[in-house]
mmCIF file of C-alpha atoms in Angstrom:
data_model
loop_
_atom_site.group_PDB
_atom_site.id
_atom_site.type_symbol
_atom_site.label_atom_id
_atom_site.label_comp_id
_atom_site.label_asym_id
_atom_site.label_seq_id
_atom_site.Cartn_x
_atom_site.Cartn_y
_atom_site.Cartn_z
ATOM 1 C CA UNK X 162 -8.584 2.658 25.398
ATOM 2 C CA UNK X 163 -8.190 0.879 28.803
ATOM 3 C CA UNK X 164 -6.289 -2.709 28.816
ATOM 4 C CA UNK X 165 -9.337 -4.065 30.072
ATOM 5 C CA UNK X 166 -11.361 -3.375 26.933
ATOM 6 C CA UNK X 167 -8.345 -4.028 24.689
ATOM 7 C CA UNK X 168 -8.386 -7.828 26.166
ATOM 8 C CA UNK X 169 -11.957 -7.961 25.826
ATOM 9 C CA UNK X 170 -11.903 -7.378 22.248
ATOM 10 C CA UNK X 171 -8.636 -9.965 21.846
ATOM 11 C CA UNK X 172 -10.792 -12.790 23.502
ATOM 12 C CA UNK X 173 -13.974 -11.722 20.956
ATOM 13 C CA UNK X 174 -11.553 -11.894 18.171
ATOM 14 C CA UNK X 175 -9.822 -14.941 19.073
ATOM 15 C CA UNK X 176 -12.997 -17.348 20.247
ATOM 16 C CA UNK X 177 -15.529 -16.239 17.510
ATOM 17 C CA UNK X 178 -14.762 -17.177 14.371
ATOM 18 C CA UNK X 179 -18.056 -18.079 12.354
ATOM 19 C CA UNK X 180 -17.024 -20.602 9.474
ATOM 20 C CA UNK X 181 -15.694 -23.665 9.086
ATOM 21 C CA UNK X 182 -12.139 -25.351 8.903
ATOM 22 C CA UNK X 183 -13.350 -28.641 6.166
ATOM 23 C CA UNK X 184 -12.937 -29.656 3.130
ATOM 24 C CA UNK X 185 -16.077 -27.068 2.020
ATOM 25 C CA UNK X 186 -14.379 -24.026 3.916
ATOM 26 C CA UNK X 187 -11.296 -24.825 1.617
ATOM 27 C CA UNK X 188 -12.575 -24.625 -1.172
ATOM 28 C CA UNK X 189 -14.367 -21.714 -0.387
ATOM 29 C CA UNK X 190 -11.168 -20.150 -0.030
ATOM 30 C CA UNK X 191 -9.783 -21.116 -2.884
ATOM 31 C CA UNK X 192 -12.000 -19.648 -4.868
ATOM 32 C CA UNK X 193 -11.929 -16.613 -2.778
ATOM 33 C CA UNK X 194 -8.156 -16.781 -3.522
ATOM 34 C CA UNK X 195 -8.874 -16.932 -7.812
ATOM 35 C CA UNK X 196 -11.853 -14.075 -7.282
ATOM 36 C CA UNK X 197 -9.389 -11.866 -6.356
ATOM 37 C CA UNK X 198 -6.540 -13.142 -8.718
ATOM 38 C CA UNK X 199 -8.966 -12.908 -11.230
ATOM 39 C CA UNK X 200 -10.204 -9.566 -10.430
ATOM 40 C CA UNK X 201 -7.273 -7.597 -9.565
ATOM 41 C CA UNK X 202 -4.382 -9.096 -11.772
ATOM 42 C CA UNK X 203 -1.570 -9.726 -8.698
ATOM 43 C CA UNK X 204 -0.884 -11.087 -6.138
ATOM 44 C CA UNK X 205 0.980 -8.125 -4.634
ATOM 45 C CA UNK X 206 -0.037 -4.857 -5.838
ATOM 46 C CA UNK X 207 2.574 -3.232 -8.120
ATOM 47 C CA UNK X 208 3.379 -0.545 -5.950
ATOM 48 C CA UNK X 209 5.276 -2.837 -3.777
ATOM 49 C CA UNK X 210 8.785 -2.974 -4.356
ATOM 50 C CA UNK X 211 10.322 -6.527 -4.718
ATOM 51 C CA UNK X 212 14.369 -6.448 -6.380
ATOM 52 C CA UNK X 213 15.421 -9.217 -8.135
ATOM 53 C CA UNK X 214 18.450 -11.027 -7.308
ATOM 54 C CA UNK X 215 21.962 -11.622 -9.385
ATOM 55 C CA UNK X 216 21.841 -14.275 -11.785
ATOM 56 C CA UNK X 217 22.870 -17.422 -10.196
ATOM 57 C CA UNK X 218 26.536 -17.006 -12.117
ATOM 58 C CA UNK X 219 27.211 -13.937 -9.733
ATOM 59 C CA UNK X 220 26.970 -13.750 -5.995
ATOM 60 C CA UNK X 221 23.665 -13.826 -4.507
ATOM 61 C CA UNK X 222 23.074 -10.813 -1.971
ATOM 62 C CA UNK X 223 23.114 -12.936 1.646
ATOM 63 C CA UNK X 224 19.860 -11.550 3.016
ATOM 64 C CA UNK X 225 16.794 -12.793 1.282
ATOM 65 C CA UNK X 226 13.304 -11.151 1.799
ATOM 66 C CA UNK X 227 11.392 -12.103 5.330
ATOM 67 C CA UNK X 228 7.978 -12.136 4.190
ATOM 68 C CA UNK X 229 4.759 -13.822 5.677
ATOM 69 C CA UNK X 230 1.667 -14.015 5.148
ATOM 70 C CA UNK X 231 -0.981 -13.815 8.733
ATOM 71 C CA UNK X 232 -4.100 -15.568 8.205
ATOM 72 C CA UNK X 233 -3.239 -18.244 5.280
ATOM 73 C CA UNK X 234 -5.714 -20.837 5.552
ATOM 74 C CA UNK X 235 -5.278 -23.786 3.031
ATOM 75 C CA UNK X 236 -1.763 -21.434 2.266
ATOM 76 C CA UNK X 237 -2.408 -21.211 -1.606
ATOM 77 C CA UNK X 238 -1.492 -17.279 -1.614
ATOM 78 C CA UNK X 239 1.691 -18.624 0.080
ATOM 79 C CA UNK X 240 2.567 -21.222 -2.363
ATOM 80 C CA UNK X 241 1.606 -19.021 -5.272
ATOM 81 C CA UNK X 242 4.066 -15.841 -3.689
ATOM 82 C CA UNK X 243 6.750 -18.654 -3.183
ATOM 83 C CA UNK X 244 6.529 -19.596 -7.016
ATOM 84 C CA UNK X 245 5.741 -15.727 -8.796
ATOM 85 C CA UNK X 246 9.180 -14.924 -6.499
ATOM 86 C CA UNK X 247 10.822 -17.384 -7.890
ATOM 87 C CA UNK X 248 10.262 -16.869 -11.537
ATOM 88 C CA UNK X 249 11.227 -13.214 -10.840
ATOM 89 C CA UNK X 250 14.400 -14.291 -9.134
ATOM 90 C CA UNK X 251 13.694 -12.572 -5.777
ATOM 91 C CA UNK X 252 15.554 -14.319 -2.757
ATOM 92 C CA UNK X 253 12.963 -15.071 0.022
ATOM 93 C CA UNK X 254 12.006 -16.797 2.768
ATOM 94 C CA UNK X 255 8.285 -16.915 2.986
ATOM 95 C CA UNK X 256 6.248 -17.562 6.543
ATOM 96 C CA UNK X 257 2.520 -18.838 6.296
ATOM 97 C CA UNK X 258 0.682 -18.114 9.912
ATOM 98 C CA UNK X 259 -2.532 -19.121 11.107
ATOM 99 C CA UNK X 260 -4.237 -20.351 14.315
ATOM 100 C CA UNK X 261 -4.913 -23.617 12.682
ATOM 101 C CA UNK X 262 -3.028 -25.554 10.221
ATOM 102 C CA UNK X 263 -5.406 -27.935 9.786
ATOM 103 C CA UNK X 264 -6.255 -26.599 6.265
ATOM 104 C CA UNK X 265 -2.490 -26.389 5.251
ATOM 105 C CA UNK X 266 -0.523 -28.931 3.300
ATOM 106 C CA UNK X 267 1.962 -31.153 4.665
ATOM 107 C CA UNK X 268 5.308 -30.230 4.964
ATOM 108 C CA UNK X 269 6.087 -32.290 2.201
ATOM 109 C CA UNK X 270 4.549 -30.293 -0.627
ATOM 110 C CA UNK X 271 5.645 -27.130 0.938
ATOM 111 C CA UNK X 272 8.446 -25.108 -1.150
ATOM 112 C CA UNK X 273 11.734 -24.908 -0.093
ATOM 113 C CA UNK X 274 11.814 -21.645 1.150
ATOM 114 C CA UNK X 275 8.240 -21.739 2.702
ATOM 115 C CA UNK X 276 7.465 -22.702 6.268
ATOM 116 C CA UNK X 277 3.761 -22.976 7.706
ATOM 117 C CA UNK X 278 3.366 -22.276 11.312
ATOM 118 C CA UNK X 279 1.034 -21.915 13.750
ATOM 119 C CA UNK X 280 0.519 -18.169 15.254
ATOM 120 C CA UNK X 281 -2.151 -16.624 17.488
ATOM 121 C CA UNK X 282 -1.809 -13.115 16.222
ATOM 122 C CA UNK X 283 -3.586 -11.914 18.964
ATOM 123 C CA UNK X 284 -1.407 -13.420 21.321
ATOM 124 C CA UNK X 285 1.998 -11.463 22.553
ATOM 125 C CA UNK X 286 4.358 -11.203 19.357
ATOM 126 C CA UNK X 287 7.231 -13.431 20.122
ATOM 127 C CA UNK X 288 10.439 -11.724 20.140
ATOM 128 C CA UNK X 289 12.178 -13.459 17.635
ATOM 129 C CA UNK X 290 9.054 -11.919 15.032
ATOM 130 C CA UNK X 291 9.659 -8.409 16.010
ATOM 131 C CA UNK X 292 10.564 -6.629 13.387
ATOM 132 C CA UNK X 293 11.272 -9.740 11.151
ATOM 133 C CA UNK X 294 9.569 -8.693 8.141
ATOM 134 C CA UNK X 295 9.824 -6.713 5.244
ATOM 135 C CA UNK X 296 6.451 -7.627 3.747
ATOM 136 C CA UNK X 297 3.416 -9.294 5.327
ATOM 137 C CA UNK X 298 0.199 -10.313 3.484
ATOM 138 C CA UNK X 299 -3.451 -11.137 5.018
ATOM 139 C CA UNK X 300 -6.813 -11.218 3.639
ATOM 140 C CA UNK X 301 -10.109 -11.870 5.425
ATOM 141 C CA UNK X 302 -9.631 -10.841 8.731
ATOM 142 C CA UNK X 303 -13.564 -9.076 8.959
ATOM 143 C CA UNK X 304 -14.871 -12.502 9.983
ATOM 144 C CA UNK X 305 -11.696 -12.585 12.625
ATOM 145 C CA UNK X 306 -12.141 -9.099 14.063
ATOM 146 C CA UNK X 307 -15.104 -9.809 16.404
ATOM 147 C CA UNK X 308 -14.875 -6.515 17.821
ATOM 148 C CA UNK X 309 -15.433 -4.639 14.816
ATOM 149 C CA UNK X 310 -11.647 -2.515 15.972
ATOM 150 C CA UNK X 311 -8.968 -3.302 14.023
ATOM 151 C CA UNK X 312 -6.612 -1.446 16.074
ATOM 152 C CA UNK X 313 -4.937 -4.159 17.951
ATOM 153 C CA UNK X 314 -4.311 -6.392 14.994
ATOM 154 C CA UNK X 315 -2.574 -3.447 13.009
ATOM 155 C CA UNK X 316 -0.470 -2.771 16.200
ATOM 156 C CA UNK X 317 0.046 -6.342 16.077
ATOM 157 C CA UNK X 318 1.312 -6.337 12.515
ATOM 158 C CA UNK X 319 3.460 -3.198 12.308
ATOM 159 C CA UNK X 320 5.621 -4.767 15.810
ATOM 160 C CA UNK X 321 6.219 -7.886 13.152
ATOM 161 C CA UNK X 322 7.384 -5.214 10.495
ATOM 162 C CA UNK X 323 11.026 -3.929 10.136
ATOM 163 C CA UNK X 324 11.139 -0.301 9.993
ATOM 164 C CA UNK X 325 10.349 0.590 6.697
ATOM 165 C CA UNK X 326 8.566 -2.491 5.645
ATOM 166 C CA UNK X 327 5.310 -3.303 3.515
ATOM 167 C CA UNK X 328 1.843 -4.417 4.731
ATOM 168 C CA UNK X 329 -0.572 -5.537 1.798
ATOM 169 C CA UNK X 330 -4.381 -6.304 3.592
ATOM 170 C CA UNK X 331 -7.540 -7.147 1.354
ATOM 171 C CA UNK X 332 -10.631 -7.013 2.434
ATOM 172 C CA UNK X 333 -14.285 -6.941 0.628
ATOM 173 C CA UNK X 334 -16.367 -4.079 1.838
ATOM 174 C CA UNK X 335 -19.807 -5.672 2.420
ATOM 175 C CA UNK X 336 -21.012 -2.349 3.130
ATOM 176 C CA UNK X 337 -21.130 -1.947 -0.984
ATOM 177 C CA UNK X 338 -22.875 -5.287 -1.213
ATOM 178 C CA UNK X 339 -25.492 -4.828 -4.453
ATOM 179 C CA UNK X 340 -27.024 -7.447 -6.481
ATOM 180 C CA UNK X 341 -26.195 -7.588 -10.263
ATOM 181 C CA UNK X 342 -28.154 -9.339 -12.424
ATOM 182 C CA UNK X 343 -27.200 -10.674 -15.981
ATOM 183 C CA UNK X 344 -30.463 -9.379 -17.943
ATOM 184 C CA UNK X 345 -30.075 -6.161 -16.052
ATOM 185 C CA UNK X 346 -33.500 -6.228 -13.796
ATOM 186 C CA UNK X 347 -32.729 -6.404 -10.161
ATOM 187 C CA UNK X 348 -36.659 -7.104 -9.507
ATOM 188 C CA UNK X 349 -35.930 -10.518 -11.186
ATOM 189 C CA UNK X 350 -34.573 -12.312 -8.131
ATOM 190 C CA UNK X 351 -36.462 -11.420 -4.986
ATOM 191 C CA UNK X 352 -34.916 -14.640 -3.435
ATOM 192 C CA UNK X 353 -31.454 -13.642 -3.770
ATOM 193 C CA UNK X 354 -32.254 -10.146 -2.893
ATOM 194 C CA UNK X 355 -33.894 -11.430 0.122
ATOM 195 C CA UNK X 356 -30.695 -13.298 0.916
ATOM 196 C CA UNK X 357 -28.941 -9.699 0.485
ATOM 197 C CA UNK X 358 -30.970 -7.830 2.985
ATOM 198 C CA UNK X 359 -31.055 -10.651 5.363
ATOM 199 C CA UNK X 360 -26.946 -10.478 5.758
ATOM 200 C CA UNK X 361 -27.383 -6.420 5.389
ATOM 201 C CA UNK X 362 -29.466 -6.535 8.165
ATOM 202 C CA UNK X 363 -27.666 -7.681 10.844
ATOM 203 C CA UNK X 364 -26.790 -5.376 13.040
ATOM 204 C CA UNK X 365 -23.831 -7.212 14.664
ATOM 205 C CA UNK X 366 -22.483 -7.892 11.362
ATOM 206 C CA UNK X 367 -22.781 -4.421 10.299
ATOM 207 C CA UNK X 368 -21.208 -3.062 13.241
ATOM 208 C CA UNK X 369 -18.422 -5.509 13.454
ATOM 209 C CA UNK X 370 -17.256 -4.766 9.832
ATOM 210 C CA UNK X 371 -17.578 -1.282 9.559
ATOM 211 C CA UNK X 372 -14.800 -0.061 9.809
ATOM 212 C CA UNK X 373 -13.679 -1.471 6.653
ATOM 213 C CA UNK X 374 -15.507 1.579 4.832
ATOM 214 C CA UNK X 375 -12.776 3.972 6.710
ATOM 215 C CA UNK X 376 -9.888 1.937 7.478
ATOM 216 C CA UNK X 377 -7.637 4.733 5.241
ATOM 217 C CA UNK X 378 -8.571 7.056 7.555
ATOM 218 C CA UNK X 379 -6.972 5.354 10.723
ATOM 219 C CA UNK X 380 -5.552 7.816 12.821
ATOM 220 C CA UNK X 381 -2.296 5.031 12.886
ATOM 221 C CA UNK X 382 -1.915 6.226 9.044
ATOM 222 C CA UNK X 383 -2.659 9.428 9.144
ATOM 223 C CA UNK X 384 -0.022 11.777 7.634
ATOM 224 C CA UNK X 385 1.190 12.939 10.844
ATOM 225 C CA UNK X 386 1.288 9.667 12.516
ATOM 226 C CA UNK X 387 4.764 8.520 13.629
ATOM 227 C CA UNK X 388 3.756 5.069 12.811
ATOM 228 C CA UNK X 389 2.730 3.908 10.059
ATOM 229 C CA UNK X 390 2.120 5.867 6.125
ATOM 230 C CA UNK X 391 -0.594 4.794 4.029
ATOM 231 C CA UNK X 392 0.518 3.830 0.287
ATOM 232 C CA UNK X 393 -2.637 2.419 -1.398
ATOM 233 C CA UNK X 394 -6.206 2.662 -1.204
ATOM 234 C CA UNK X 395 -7.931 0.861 -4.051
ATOM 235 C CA UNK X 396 -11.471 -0.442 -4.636
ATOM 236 C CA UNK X 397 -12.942 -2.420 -7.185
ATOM 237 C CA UNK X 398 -15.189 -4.541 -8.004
ATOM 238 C CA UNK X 399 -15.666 -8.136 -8.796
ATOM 239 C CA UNK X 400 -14.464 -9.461 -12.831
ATOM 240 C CA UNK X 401 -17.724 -10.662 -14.241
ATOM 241 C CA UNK X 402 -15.581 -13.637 -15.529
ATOM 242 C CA UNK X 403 -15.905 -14.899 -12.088
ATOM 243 C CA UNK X 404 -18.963 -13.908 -11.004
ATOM 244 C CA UNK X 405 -19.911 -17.780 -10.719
ATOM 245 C CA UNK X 406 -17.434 -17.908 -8.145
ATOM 246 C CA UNK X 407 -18.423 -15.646 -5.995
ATOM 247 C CA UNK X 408 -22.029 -17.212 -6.359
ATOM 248 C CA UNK X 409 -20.679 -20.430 -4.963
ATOM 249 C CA UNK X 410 -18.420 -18.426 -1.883
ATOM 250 C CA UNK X 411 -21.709 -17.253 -1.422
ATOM 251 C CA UNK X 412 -23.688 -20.073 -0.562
ATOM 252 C CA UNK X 413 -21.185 -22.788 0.837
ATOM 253 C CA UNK X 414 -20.251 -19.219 3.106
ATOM 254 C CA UNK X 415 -23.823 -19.477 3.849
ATOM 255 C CA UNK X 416 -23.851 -22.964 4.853
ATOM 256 C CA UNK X 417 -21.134 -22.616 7.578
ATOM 257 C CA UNK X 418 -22.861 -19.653 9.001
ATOM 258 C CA UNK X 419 -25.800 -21.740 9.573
ATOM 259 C CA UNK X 420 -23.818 -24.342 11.055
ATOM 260 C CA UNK X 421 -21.453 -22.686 13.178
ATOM 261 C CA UNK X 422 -25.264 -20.464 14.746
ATOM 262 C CA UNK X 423 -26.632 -24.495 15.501
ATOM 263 C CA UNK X 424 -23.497 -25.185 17.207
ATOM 264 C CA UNK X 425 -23.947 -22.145 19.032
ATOM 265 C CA UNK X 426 -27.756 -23.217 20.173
ATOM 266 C CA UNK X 427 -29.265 -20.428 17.396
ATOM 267 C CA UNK X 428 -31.374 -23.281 15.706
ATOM 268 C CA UNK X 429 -33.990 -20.891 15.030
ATOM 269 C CA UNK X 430 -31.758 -18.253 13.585
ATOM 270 C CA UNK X 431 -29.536 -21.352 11.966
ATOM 271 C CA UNK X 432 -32.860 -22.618 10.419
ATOM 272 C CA UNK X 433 -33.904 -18.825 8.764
ATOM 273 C CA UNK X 434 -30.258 -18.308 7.376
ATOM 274 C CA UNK X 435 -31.104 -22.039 5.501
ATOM 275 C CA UNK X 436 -34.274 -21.699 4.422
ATOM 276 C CA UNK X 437 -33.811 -17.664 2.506
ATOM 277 C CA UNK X 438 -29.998 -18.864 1.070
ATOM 278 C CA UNK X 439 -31.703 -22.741 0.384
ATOM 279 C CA UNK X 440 -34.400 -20.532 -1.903
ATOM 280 C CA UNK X 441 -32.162 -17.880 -3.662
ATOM 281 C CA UNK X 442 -29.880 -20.363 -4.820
ATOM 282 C CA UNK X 443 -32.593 -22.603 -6.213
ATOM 283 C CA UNK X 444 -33.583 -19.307 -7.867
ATOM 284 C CA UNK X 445 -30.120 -18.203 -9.060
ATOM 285 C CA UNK X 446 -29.936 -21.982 -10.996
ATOM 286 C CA UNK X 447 -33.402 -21.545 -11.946
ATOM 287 C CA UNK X 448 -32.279 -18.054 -13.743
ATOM 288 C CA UNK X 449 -29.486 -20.002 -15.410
ATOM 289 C CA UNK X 450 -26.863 -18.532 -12.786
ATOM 290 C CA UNK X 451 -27.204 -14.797 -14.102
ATOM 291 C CA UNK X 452 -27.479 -12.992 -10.691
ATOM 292 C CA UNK X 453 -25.060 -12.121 -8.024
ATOM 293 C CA UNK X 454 -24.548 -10.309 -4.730
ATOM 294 C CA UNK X 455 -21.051 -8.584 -5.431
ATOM 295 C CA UNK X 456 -19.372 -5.612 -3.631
ATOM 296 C CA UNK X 457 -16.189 -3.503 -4.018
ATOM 297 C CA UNK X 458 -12.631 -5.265 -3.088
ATOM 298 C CA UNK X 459 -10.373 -3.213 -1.156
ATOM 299 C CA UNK X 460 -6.637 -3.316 -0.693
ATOM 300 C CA UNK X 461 -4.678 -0.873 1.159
ATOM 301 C CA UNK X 462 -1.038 -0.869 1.131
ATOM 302 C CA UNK X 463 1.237 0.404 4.060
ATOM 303 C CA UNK X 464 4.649 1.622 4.820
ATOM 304 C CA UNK X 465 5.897 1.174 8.585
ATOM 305 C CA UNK X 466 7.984 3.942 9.086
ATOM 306 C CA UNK X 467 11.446 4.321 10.583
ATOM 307 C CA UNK X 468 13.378 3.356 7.404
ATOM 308 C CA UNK X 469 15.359 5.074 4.645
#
């Protein structure tokens, strides 16, 4: 690929993000945060390694963990790492990136051993993150990668790993996107199926988050690849004890997309996006809440290699 296009798609990816950065988009994350916790049972899936320290009566070891997470929003997967290490007695010192911290919390009610800084991941690395870390973390990055490549941003990320470090990245496949309803009869709740298709439909949307479906097949992981080895692929799908959750992620998400398309001049495609997620959930609350769009949850798990 040419550096021209490779700086194309870095200024799509930087300048288009579609939602918001308020108090709404928050707690959208958040529950997109307990969705997962919920679903999945970890924060960090088991298969990463993570050795506890001495007990404080002997020597600690003098090199705690470098781990950060890119991408960390309002930072609650931070503080909740920082805490589940802590209980576990593993030594670390935990970086939360993001463009903005606007969503973060003050430095104040961060943990000791956290630290929340700003980062342009698409920017140059700096040289003092180059092979820093022995785990990094991110989550919702299809809204981030414009171009619909994720190349770039896992070059990005393995430069920021030591050589044999871990790379945990979620994403939801919205390619699996179904609708589920509680009394079993899809036909039920045209509104929120209309909702579906209308998202399904976009072409743009389709295109830019496609290659979530074959990620694991990234020629950067294959087998024979001197980068990078792929641990973990696993998909599944949403616990039904928070399907009310994703409901809600569902239609404040919807709200932002509207209003980020009007602050973009697409009233007209700003005023459909209202008016079909405006009448599916007025039908979902009508239905007593028992219908859902849900699809599968993917995590993959990495190894850079170059280590022991």
């Amino acid at each position: 690929m040419s550096k021209t296009t490779h700086e194309n798609q870095q200024t799509a990816d930087r300048n288009a993000y579609p939602l918001n950065r308020d108090v709404l988009a928050s707690a959208r994350l958040h529950l997109q945060h307990q969705v997962w916790i919920s679903s999945l049972h970890y924060l960090l899936h088991p298969s990463i390694p993570l050795s506890p320290q001495p007990p404080k009566t002997q020597q600690p070891q003098p090199n705690p963990l470098q781990i950060a997470e890119i991408g960390s929003g309002t930072g609650l997967f931070t503080l909740q790492l920082a805490s589940h290490l802590s209980t576990q007695n593993v030594q670390a010192e935990i970086y939360a990136y993001d463009l903005s911290l606007s969503q973060s919390p003050p430095q104040p009610w961060w943990p000791p051993n956290t630290t929340f800084t700003p980062l342009d991941i698409f920017d140059p690395i700096p040289l003092h993150l180059i092979s820093k870390y022995d785990l990094l973390c991110l989550r919702h990055f299809i809204c981030v990668i414009q171009s619909g490549n994720p190349t770039r941003l896992l070059k990005q990320l393995l430069r920021m790993l030591k050589p044999g470090g871990w790379l945990q990245w979620q994403e939801w496949d919205i390619s699996t996107n179904c609708l589920l309803s509680a009394e079993g009869a899809v036909a039920k709740a045209p509104k929120l199926k209309a909702y579906m298709d209308l998202t399904q439909g976009v072409t743009a949307l389709q295109e830019q988050t496609a290659w979530v479906k074959t990620f694991h097949t990234h020629p950067l992981l294959a087998s024979s690849s001197p980068e990078a080895e792929l641990i973990v692929h696993d998909r599944h799908w949403t616990a039904k004890e928070v399907f009310l959750l994703k409901q809600e992620i569902a239609f404040l998400g919807a709200r932002e997309w509207s209003e980020n398309l009007r602050g973009r001049g697409e009233v007209r495609e700003a005023e459909r996006i209202e008016r079909v997620a405006r009448e599916a959930e007025a039908e979902c609350w009508e239905q007593g809440r028992g219908t859902v769009v849900d699809g599968e949850m993917v995590t993959w798990v990495l190894r850079k290699k170059g280590g022991e």
